[in-house]
Short mmCIF file of C-alpha atoms and ligand atoms in Angstrom, two decimals:
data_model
loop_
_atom_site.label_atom_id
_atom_site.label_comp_id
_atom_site.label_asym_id
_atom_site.label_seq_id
_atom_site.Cartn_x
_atom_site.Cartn_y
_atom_site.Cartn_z
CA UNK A 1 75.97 36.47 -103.12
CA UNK A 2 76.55 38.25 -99.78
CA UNK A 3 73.44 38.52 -98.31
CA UNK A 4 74.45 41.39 -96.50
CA UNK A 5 71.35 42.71 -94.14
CA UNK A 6 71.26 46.03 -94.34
CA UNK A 7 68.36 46.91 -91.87
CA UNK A 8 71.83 45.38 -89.19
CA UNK A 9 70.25 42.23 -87.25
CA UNK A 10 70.54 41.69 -83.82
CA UNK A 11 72.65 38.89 -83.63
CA UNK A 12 75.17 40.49 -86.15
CA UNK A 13 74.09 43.83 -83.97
CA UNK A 14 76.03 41.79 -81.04
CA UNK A 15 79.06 40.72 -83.26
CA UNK A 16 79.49 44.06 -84.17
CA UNK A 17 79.91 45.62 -80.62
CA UNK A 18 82.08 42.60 -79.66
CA UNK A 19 84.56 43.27 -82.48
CA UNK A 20 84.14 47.10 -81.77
CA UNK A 21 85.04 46.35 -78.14
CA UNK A 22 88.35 44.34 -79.14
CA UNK A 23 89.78 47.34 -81.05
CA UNK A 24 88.86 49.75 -78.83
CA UNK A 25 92.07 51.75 -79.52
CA UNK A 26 93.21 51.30 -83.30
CA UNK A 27 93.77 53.92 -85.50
CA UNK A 28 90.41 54.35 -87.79
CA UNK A 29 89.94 54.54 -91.22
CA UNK A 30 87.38 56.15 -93.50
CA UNK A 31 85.90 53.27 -95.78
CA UNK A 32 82.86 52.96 -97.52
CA UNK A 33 80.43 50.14 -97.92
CA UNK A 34 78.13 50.22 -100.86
CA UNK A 35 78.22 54.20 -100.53
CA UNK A 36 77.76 54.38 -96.66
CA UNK A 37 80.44 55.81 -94.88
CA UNK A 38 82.37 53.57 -91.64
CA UNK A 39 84.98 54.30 -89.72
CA UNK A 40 86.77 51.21 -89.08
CA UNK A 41 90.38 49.90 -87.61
CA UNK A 42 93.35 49.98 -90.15
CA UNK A 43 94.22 46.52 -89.12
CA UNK A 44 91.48 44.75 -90.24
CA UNK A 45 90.73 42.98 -93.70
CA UNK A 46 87.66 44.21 -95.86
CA UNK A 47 85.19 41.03 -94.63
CA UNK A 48 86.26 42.06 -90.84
CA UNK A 49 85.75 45.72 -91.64
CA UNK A 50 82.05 44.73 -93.33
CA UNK A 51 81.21 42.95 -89.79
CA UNK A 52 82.60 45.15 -87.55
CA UNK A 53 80.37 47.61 -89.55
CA UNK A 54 77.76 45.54 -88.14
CA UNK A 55 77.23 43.81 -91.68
CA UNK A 56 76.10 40.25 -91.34
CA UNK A 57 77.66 37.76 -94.00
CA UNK A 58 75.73 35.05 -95.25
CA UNK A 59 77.16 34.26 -98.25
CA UNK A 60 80.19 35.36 -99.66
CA UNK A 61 82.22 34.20 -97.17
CA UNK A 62 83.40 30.64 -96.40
CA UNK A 63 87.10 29.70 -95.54
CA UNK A 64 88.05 32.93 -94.51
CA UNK A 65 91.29 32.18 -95.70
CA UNK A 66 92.04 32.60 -99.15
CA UNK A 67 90.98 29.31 -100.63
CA UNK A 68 87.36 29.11 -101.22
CA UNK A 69 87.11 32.24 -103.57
CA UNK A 70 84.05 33.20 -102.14
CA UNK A 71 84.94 36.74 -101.27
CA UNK A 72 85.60 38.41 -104.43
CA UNK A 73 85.75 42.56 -104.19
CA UNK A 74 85.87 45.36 -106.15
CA UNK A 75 87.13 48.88 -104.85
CA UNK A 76 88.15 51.93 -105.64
CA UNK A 77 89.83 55.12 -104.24
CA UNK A 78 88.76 58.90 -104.62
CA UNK A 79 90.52 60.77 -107.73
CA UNK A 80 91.79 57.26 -109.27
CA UNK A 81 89.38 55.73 -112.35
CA UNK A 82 91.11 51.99 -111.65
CA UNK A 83 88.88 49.74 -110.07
CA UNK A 84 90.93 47.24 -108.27
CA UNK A 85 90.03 44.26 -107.11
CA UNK A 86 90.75 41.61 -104.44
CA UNK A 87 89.69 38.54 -102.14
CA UNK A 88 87.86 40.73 -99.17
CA UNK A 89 89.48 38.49 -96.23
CA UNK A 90 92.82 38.65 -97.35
CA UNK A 91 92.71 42.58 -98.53
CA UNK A 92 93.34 45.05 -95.74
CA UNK A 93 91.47 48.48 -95.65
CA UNK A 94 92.48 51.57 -96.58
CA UNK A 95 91.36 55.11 -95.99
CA UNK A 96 88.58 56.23 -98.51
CA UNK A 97 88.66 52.80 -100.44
CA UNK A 98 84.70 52.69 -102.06
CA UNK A 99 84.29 48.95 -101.43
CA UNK A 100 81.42 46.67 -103.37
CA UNK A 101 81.55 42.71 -103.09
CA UNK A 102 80.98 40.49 -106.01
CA UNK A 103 80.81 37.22 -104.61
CA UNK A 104 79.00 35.31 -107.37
CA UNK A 105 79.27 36.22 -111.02
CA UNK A 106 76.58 34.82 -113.10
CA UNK A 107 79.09 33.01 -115.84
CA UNK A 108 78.46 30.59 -118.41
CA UNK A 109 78.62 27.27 -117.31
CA UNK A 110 78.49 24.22 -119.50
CA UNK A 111 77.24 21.00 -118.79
CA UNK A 112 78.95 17.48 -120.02
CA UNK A 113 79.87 14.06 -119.26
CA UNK A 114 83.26 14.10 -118.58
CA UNK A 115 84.17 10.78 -119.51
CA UNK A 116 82.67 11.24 -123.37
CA UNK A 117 85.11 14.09 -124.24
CA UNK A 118 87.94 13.80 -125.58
CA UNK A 119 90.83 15.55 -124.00
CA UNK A 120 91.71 18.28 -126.86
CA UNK A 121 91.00 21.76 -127.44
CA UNK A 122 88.12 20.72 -129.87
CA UNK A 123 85.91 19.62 -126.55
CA UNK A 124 87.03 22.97 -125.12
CA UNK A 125 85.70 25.03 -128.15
CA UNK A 126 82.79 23.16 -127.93
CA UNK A 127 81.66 23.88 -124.33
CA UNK A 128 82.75 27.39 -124.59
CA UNK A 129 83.32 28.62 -128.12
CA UNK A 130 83.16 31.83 -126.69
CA UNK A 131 87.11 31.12 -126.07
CA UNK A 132 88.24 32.06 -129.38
CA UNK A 133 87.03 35.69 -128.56
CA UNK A 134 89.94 36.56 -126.25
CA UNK A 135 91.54 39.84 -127.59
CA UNK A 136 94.77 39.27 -125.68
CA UNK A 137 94.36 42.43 -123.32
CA UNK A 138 95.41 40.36 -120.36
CA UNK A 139 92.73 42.34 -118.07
CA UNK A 140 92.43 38.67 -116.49
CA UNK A 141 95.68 38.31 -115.42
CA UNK A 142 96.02 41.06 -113.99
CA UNK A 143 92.49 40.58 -112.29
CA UNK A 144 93.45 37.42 -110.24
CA UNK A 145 94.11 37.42 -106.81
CA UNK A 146 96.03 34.21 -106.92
CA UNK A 147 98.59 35.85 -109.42
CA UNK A 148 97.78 33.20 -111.82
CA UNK A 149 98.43 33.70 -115.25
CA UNK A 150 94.93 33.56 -116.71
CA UNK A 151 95.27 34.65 -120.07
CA UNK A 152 98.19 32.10 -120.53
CA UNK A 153 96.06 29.18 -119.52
CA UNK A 154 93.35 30.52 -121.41
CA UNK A 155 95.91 30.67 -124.70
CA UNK A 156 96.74 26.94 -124.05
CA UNK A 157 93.56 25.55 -123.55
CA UNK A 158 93.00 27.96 -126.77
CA UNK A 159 95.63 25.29 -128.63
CA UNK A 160 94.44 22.34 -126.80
CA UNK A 161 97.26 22.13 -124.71
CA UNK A 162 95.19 20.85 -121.75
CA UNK A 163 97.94 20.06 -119.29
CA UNK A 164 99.43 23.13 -119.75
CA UNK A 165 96.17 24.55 -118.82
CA UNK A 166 95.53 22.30 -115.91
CA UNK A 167 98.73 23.12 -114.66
CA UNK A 168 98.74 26.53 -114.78
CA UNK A 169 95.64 27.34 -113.11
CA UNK A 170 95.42 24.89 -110.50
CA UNK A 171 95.92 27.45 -107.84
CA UNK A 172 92.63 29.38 -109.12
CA UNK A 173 89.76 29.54 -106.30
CA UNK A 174 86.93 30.42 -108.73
CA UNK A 175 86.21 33.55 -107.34
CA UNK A 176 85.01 35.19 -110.90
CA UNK A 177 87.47 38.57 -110.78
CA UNK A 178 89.23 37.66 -113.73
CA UNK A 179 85.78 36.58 -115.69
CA UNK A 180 83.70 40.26 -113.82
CA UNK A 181 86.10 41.96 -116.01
CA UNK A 182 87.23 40.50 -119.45
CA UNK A 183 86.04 42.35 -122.05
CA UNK A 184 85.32 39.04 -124.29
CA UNK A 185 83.19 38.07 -121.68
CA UNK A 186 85.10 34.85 -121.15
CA UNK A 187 84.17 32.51 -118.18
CA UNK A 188 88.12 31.68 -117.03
CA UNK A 189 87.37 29.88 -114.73
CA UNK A 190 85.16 27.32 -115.73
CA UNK A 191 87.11 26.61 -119.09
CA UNK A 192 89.92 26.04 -116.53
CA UNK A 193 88.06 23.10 -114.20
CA UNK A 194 86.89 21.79 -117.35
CA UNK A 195 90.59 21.14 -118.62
CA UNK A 196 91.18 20.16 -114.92
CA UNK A 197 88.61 17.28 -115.06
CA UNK A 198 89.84 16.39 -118.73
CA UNK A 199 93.20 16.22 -117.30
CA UNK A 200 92.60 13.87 -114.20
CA UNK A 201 90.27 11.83 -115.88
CA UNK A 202 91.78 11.29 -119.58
CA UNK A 203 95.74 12.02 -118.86
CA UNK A 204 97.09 11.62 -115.52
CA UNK A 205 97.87 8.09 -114.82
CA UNK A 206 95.76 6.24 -112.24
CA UNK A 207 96.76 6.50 -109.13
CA UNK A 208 97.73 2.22 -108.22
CA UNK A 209 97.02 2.91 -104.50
CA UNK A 210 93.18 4.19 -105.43
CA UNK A 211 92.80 1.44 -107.79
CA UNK A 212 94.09 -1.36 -105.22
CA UNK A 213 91.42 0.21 -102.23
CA UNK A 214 88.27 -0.09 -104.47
CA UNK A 215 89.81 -3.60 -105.07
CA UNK A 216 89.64 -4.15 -101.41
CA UNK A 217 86.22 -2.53 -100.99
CA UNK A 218 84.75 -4.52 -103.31
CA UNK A 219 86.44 -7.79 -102.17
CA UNK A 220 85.11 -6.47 -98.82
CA UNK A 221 87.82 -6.47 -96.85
CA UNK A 222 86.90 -3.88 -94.50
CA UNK A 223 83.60 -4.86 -93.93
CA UNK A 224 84.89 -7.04 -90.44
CA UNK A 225 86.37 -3.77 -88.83
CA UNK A 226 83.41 -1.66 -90.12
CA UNK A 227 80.91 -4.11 -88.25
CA UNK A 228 82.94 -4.07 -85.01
CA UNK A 229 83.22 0.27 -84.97
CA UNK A 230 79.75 0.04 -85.66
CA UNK A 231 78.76 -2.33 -82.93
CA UNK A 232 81.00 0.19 -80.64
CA UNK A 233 79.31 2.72 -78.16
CA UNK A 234 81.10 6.32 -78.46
CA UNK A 235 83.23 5.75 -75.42
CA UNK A 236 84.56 2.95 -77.02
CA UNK A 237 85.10 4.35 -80.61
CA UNK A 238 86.75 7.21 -78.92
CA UNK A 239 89.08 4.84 -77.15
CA UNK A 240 89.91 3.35 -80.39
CA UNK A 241 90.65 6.47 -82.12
CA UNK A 242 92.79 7.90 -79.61
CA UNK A 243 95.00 4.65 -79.32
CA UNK A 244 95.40 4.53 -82.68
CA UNK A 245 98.76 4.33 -84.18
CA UNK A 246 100.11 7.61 -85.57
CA UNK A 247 102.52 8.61 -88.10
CA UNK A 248 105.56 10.52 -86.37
CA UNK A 249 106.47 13.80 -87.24
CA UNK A 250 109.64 12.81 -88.46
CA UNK A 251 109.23 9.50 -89.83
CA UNK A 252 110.90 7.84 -92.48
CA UNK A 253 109.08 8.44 -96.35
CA UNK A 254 107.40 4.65 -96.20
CA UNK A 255 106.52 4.36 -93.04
CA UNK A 256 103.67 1.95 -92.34
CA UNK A 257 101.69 1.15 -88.73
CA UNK A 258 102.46 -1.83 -87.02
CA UNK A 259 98.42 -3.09 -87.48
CA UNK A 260 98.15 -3.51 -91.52
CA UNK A 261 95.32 -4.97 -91.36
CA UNK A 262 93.17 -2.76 -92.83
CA UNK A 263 95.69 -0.84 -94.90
CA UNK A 264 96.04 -0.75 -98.19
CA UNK A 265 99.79 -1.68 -99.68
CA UNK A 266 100.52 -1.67 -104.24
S1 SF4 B 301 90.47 39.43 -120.05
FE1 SF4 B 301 89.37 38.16 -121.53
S2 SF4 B 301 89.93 38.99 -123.51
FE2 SF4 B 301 91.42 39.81 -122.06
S3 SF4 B 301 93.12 38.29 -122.15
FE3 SF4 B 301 91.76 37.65 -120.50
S4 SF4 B 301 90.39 36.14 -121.47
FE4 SF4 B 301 91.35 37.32 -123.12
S1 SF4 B 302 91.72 32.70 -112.46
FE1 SF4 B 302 89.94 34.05 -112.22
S2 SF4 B 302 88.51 32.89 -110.96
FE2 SF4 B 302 90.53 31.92 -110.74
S3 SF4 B 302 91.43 32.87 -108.93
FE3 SF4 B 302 92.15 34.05 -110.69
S4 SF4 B 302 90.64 35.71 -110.92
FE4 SF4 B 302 89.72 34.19 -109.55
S1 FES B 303 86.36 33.74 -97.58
FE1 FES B 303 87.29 32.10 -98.71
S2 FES B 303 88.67 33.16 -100.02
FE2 FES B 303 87.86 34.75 -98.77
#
Protein backbone atom coordinates (compact mmCIF):
# COMPACT_ATOMS: atom_id res chain seq x y z
CA UNK A 1 0.00 0.00 0.00
CA UNK A 2 1.30 3.53 -0.74
CA UNK A 3 0.61 5.38 2.09
CA UNK A 4 0.46 8.37 0.20
CA UNK A 5 -0.30 11.56 2.68
CA UNK A 6 -2.52 13.52 1.17
CA UNK A 7 -2.85 16.48 3.70
CA UNK A 8 1.42 16.87 1.91
CA UNK A 9 3.85 16.64 5.10
CA UNK A 10 6.50 18.82 5.73
CA UNK A 11 9.33 16.80 5.24
CA UNK A 12 7.92 15.44 1.87
CA UNK A 13 6.74 19.40 1.62
CA UNK A 14 10.76 19.94 1.43
CA UNK A 15 11.43 17.03 -1.08
CA UNK A 16 8.99 18.38 -3.19
CA UNK A 17 10.48 21.96 -3.64
CA UNK A 18 13.96 20.37 -3.93
CA UNK A 19 12.92 18.21 -6.89
CA UNK A 20 10.82 21.24 -8.20
CA UNK A 21 14.00 23.33 -7.98
CA UNK A 22 16.15 20.69 -10.08
CA UNK A 23 13.76 20.88 -13.06
CA UNK A 24 13.25 24.25 -13.00
CA UNK A 25 13.07 24.39 -16.83
CA UNK A 26 11.49 21.05 -18.30
CA UNK A 27 8.75 20.95 -20.40
CA UNK A 28 5.46 20.13 -18.12
CA UNK A 29 2.94 17.76 -18.42
CA UNK A 30 -0.69 17.54 -17.37
CA UNK A 31 -1.06 14.28 -15.15
CA UNK A 32 -3.39 13.35 -12.68
CA UNK A 33 -3.03 11.72 -9.34
CA UNK A 34 -6.03 9.99 -7.91
CA UNK A 35 -8.22 12.74 -9.81
CA UNK A 36 -6.09 15.84 -8.80
CA UNK A 37 -4.59 17.59 -11.46
CA UNK A 38 -0.26 18.24 -11.49
CA UNK A 39 1.73 19.66 -13.74
CA UNK A 40 4.87 17.85 -13.73
CA UNK A 41 8.29 17.45 -15.96
CA UNK A 42 8.03 15.04 -19.02
CA UNK A 43 11.22 13.47 -17.97
CA UNK A 44 10.32 12.02 -14.97
CA UNK A 45 8.86 8.44 -14.11
CA UNK A 46 5.30 8.17 -12.44
CA UNK A 47 6.89 7.54 -8.58
CA UNK A 48 9.15 10.85 -9.30
CA UNK A 49 6.16 12.65 -10.73
CA UNK A 50 3.97 11.44 -7.36
CA UNK A 51 6.91 13.14 -5.17
CA UNK A 52 7.63 15.95 -7.00
CA UNK A 53 3.80 16.42 -6.59
CA UNK A 54 4.75 16.67 -3.11
CA UNK A 55 3.33 13.01 -2.47
CA UNK A 56 5.21 11.22 0.24
CA UNK A 57 5.79 7.36 -0.43
CA UNK A 58 5.76 5.06 2.29
CA UNK A 59 5.00 2.04 0.89
CA UNK A 60 4.85 1.11 -2.50
CA UNK A 61 8.09 1.87 -3.27
CA UNK A 62 11.32 -0.02 -2.47
CA UNK A 63 14.18 -0.66 -5.08
CA UNK A 64 13.29 1.97 -7.23
CA UNK A 65 14.51 -0.01 -9.89
CA UNK A 66 12.41 -2.47 -11.36
CA UNK A 67 13.00 -5.47 -9.16
CA UNK A 68 11.06 -5.36 -6.05
CA UNK A 69 7.52 -5.10 -7.72
CA UNK A 70 6.41 -2.84 -5.27
CA UNK A 71 5.20 -0.12 -7.55
CA UNK A 72 2.47 -1.56 -9.47
CA UNK A 73 0.14 1.22 -11.50
CA UNK A 74 -2.78 1.49 -13.28
CA UNK A 75 -3.53 4.47 -15.78
CA UNK A 76 -5.43 5.61 -18.24
CA UNK A 77 -5.73 8.36 -20.94
CA UNK A 78 -8.79 10.66 -21.85
CA UNK A 79 -11.10 9.19 -24.81
CA UNK A 80 -9.32 5.57 -24.55
CA UNK A 81 -11.46 2.74 -22.30
CA UNK A 82 -7.90 0.57 -21.91
CA UNK A 83 -6.56 0.75 -18.64
CA UNK A 84 -2.91 0.14 -18.92
CA UNK A 85 -0.76 -0.70 -16.53
CA UNK A 86 2.90 -0.50 -15.43
CA UNK A 87 5.75 -0.52 -12.66
CA UNK A 88 5.43 3.44 -11.56
CA UNK A 89 9.44 3.93 -11.39
CA UNK A 90 10.19 2.56 -14.55
CA UNK A 91 6.97 4.18 -16.50
CA UNK A 92 7.51 7.72 -17.71
CA UNK A 93 4.57 10.31 -17.69
CA UNK A 94 2.56 11.38 -20.19
CA UNK A 95 0.23 14.27 -20.77
CA UNK A 96 -3.36 13.61 -19.35
CA UNK A 97 -2.43 9.97 -18.15
CA UNK A 98 -5.24 9.42 -14.97
CA UNK A 99 -2.73 7.60 -12.74
CA UNK A 100 -3.89 5.24 -9.55
CA UNK A 101 -1.22 2.92 -7.74
CA UNK A 102 -1.97 -0.57 -6.74
CA UNK A 103 0.85 -1.56 -4.80
CA UNK A 104 -0.57 -4.50 -2.84
CA UNK A 105 -3.31 -6.72 -4.16
CA UNK A 106 -5.03 -8.66 -1.56
CA UNK A 107 -4.48 -12.33 -3.37
CA UNK A 108 -4.91 -15.68 -2.14
CA UNK A 109 -2.10 -16.98 -0.53
CA UNK A 110 -1.67 -20.54 0.62
CA UNK A 111 0.18 -21.80 3.35
CA UNK A 112 2.36 -25.28 3.29
CA UNK A 113 5.39 -27.04 4.24
CA UNK A 114 7.38 -27.14 1.41
CA UNK A 115 9.26 -30.10 2.02
CA UNK A 116 5.82 -32.43 2.40
CA UNK A 117 4.65 -31.75 -1.20
CA UNK A 118 5.30 -33.46 -3.75
CA UNK A 119 6.58 -31.71 -6.78
CA UNK A 120 3.49 -32.29 -9.34
CA UNK A 121 0.65 -30.39 -10.47
CA UNK A 122 -1.60 -32.34 -7.93
CA UNK A 123 0.15 -30.13 -4.90
CA UNK A 124 -0.48 -27.15 -7.19
CA UNK A 125 -4.29 -27.87 -7.55
CA UNK A 126 -4.36 -28.35 -4.11
CA UNK A 127 -3.04 -24.97 -2.82
CA UNK A 128 -4.86 -23.15 -5.47
CA UNK A 129 -7.59 -25.13 -7.18
CA UNK A 130 -8.74 -21.99 -8.29
CA UNK A 131 -6.06 -22.72 -11.26
CA UNK A 132 -8.22 -24.82 -13.27
CA UNK A 133 -10.50 -21.69 -13.78
CA UNK A 134 -8.21 -19.94 -16.29
CA UNK A 135 -10.33 -19.18 -19.45
CA UNK A 136 -7.26 -18.70 -21.63
CA UNK A 137 -7.90 -14.85 -22.34
CA UNK A 138 -4.26 -14.14 -21.73
CA UNK A 139 -5.27 -10.65 -19.94
CA UNK A 140 -2.16 -11.74 -17.67
CA UNK A 141 0.27 -11.77 -20.12
CA UNK A 142 -0.37 -9.02 -21.44
CA UNK A 143 -0.64 -7.39 -17.86
CA UNK A 144 3.06 -8.02 -16.84
CA UNK A 145 5.54 -5.57 -16.80
CA UNK A 146 8.35 -8.04 -16.96
CA UNK A 147 6.95 -9.36 -20.40
CA UNK A 148 6.68 -12.69 -18.88
CA UNK A 149 4.50 -15.07 -20.30
CA UNK A 150 2.02 -15.61 -17.47
CA UNK A 151 -0.62 -17.51 -18.88
CA UNK A 152 2.02 -20.01 -20.29
CA UNK A 153 3.46 -20.70 -16.89
CA UNK A 154 0.18 -20.77 -15.53
CA UNK A 155 -0.80 -23.62 -18.40
CA UNK A 156 2.29 -25.64 -17.25
CA UNK A 157 1.98 -25.55 -13.76
CA UNK A 158 -1.81 -26.34 -14.99
CA UNK A 159 -0.12 -29.93 -16.35
CA UNK A 160 2.30 -30.19 -13.60
CA UNK A 161 5.07 -29.28 -15.56
CA UNK A 162 6.77 -27.48 -12.63
CA UNK A 163 10.11 -26.64 -14.20
CA UNK A 164 8.61 -25.33 -17.01
CA UNK A 165 6.82 -23.11 -14.69
CA UNK A 166 9.75 -22.23 -12.55
CA UNK A 167 11.53 -21.37 -15.49
CA UNK A 168 9.36 -19.31 -17.12
CA UNK A 169 8.47 -16.96 -14.51
CA UNK A 170 11.53 -16.51 -12.71
CA UNK A 171 11.87 -12.99 -13.86
CA UNK A 172 8.34 -12.11 -12.15
CA UNK A 173 8.69 -9.36 -9.24
CA UNK A 174 5.29 -10.09 -7.64
CA UNK A 175 3.90 -6.94 -8.24
CA UNK A 176 0.07 -8.35 -8.61
CA UNK A 177 -0.78 -6.59 -12.31
CA UNK A 178 -1.27 -9.70 -13.94
CA UNK A 179 -3.46 -11.22 -10.80
CA UNK A 180 -5.52 -7.09 -10.39
CA UNK A 181 -6.83 -8.11 -13.66
CA UNK A 182 -7.59 -11.83 -14.57
CA UNK A 183 -10.93 -12.40 -14.88
CA UNK A 184 -10.65 -16.04 -13.10
CA UNK A 185 -9.39 -14.29 -10.34
CA UNK A 186 -6.18 -16.28 -10.38
CA UNK A 187 -3.29 -15.36 -7.95
CA UNK A 188 -0.20 -15.76 -10.76
CA UNK A 189 2.02 -15.03 -8.86
CA UNK A 190 1.93 -16.99 -5.92
CA UNK A 191 1.14 -20.33 -7.88
CA UNK A 192 4.43 -19.29 -9.58
CA UNK A 193 6.85 -19.05 -6.17
CA UNK A 194 5.11 -22.02 -5.11
CA UNK A 195 6.43 -24.08 -8.24
CA UNK A 196 9.66 -22.03 -7.62
CA UNK A 197 10.15 -23.48 -4.06
CA UNK A 198 8.94 -27.03 -5.37
CA UNK A 199 11.52 -26.69 -7.94
CA UNK A 200 14.66 -25.73 -5.76
CA UNK A 201 13.76 -27.86 -3.09
CA UNK A 202 12.45 -31.26 -4.81
CA UNK A 203 14.31 -31.00 -8.44
CA UNK A 204 17.30 -28.99 -8.82
CA UNK A 205 20.28 -30.84 -7.71
CA UNK A 206 22.08 -29.68 -4.55
CA UNK A 207 24.35 -27.37 -4.98
CA UNK A 208 28.03 -29.57 -3.64
CA UNK A 209 29.63 -26.20 -2.68
CA UNK A 210 26.45 -25.38 -0.13
CA UNK A 211 26.47 -28.82 1.06
CA UNK A 212 30.43 -28.90 1.73
CA UNK A 213 30.11 -25.16 3.83
CA UNK A 214 27.41 -26.44 6.30
CA UNK A 215 29.91 -29.41 6.50
CA UNK A 216 32.49 -26.97 7.56
CA UNK A 217 30.16 -24.99 9.84
CA UNK A 218 29.23 -27.72 11.63
CA UNK A 219 32.76 -29.24 11.90
CA UNK A 220 33.44 -25.64 13.04
CA UNK A 221 35.96 -24.66 11.05
CA UNK A 222 35.43 -21.09 11.05
CA UNK A 223 34.86 -20.67 14.47
CA UNK A 224 39.01 -19.66 15.01
CA UNK A 225 38.71 -16.66 12.48
CA UNK A 226 35.21 -15.75 13.82
CA UNK A 227 36.73 -15.42 17.47
CA UNK A 228 39.72 -13.34 16.27
CA UNK A 229 37.20 -10.61 14.00
CA UNK A 230 35.29 -10.63 16.99
CA UNK A 231 38.01 -9.90 19.45
CA UNK A 232 38.96 -7.00 16.74
CA UNK A 233 38.19 -3.22 17.46
CA UNK A 234 36.61 -1.50 14.17
CA UNK A 235 39.88 0.03 13.14
CA UNK A 236 41.22 -3.20 13.02
CA UNK A 237 38.32 -5.11 11.25
CA UNK A 238 38.41 -2.34 8.79
CA UNK A 239 42.08 -2.94 8.20
CA UNK A 240 41.33 -6.48 7.60
CA UNK A 241 38.66 -5.94 5.19
CA UNK A 242 40.36 -3.55 3.11
CA UNK A 243 43.58 -5.80 2.79
CA UNK A 244 41.71 -8.48 1.89
CA UNK A 245 42.46 -10.36 -1.19
CA UNK A 246 40.19 -9.58 -4.15
CA UNK A 247 39.09 -11.30 -7.16
CA UNK A 248 40.42 -9.36 -10.37
CA UNK A 249 38.28 -8.11 -12.86
CA UNK A 250 39.60 -10.24 -15.35
CA UNK A 251 40.58 -13.29 -13.68
CA UNK A 252 40.70 -16.64 -14.83
CA UNK A 253 37.02 -18.83 -14.24
CA UNK A 254 38.66 -20.80 -10.98
CA UNK A 255 40.43 -18.45 -9.51
CA UNK A 256 41.04 -18.92 -5.79
CA UNK A 257 42.90 -16.34 -3.05
CA UNK A 258 46.18 -17.08 -2.01
CA UNK A 259 44.78 -17.47 1.99
CA UNK A 260 42.34 -20.72 1.69
CA UNK A 261 42.02 -20.99 4.85
CA UNK A 262 38.73 -20.30 5.41
CA UNK A 263 37.41 -21.11 1.95
CA UNK A 264 35.42 -23.59 1.02
CA UNK A 265 36.81 -26.00 -2.06
CA UNK A 266 34.25 -29.56 -3.51
S1 LIG B 1 -5.80 -13.56 -16.98
FE1 LIG B 1 -6.46 -15.27 -15.69
S2 LIG B 1 -7.97 -16.34 -16.93
FE2 LIG B 1 -6.86 -15.01 -18.33
S3 LIG B 1 -5.19 -16.35 -19.11
FE3 LIG B 1 -4.38 -15.27 -17.34
S4 LIG B 1 -4.70 -16.70 -15.62
FE4 LIG B 1 -6.03 -17.37 -17.30
S1 LIG C 1 3.75 -12.36 -13.53
FE1 LIG C 1 2.25 -10.98 -12.58
S2 LIG C 1 3.09 -10.50 -10.57
FE2 LIG C 1 4.77 -11.33 -11.82
S3 LIG C 1 5.74 -9.54 -12.72
FE3 LIG C 1 4.24 -10.25 -14.21
S4 LIG C 1 2.37 -9.09 -13.73
FE4 LIG C 1 3.74 -8.84 -11.97
S1 LIG D 1 10.05 0.49 -6.70
FE1 LIG D 1 10.77 -1.57 -6.94
S2 LIG D 1 9.94 -2.15 -8.86
FE2 LIG D 1 9.37 -0.05 -8.69
Amino acid sequence: MVEISVEVKKGSQEKAKRLQDKHPKEKRVPIFIMGKKYEVPDSLTIQKALEYAGYQLIRGCGCRGGICGACGTVYRFPNSYRIEVGLACQTVVEPDMYITQIPFFPGNKATYNIEKLEPTGSSIAAMYPEIFKCVGCGTCTRSCPMDIDVMDYISKAIRGDIAGAAELSFDCVMCGLCTARCPAEEVQYNVAILTRRLYGRHIAPRARHIQKAIQYIEEGQFEKTIKQLMKMNRKELEKVYNEREIEPDMSEEFWTPKNKINLVIE
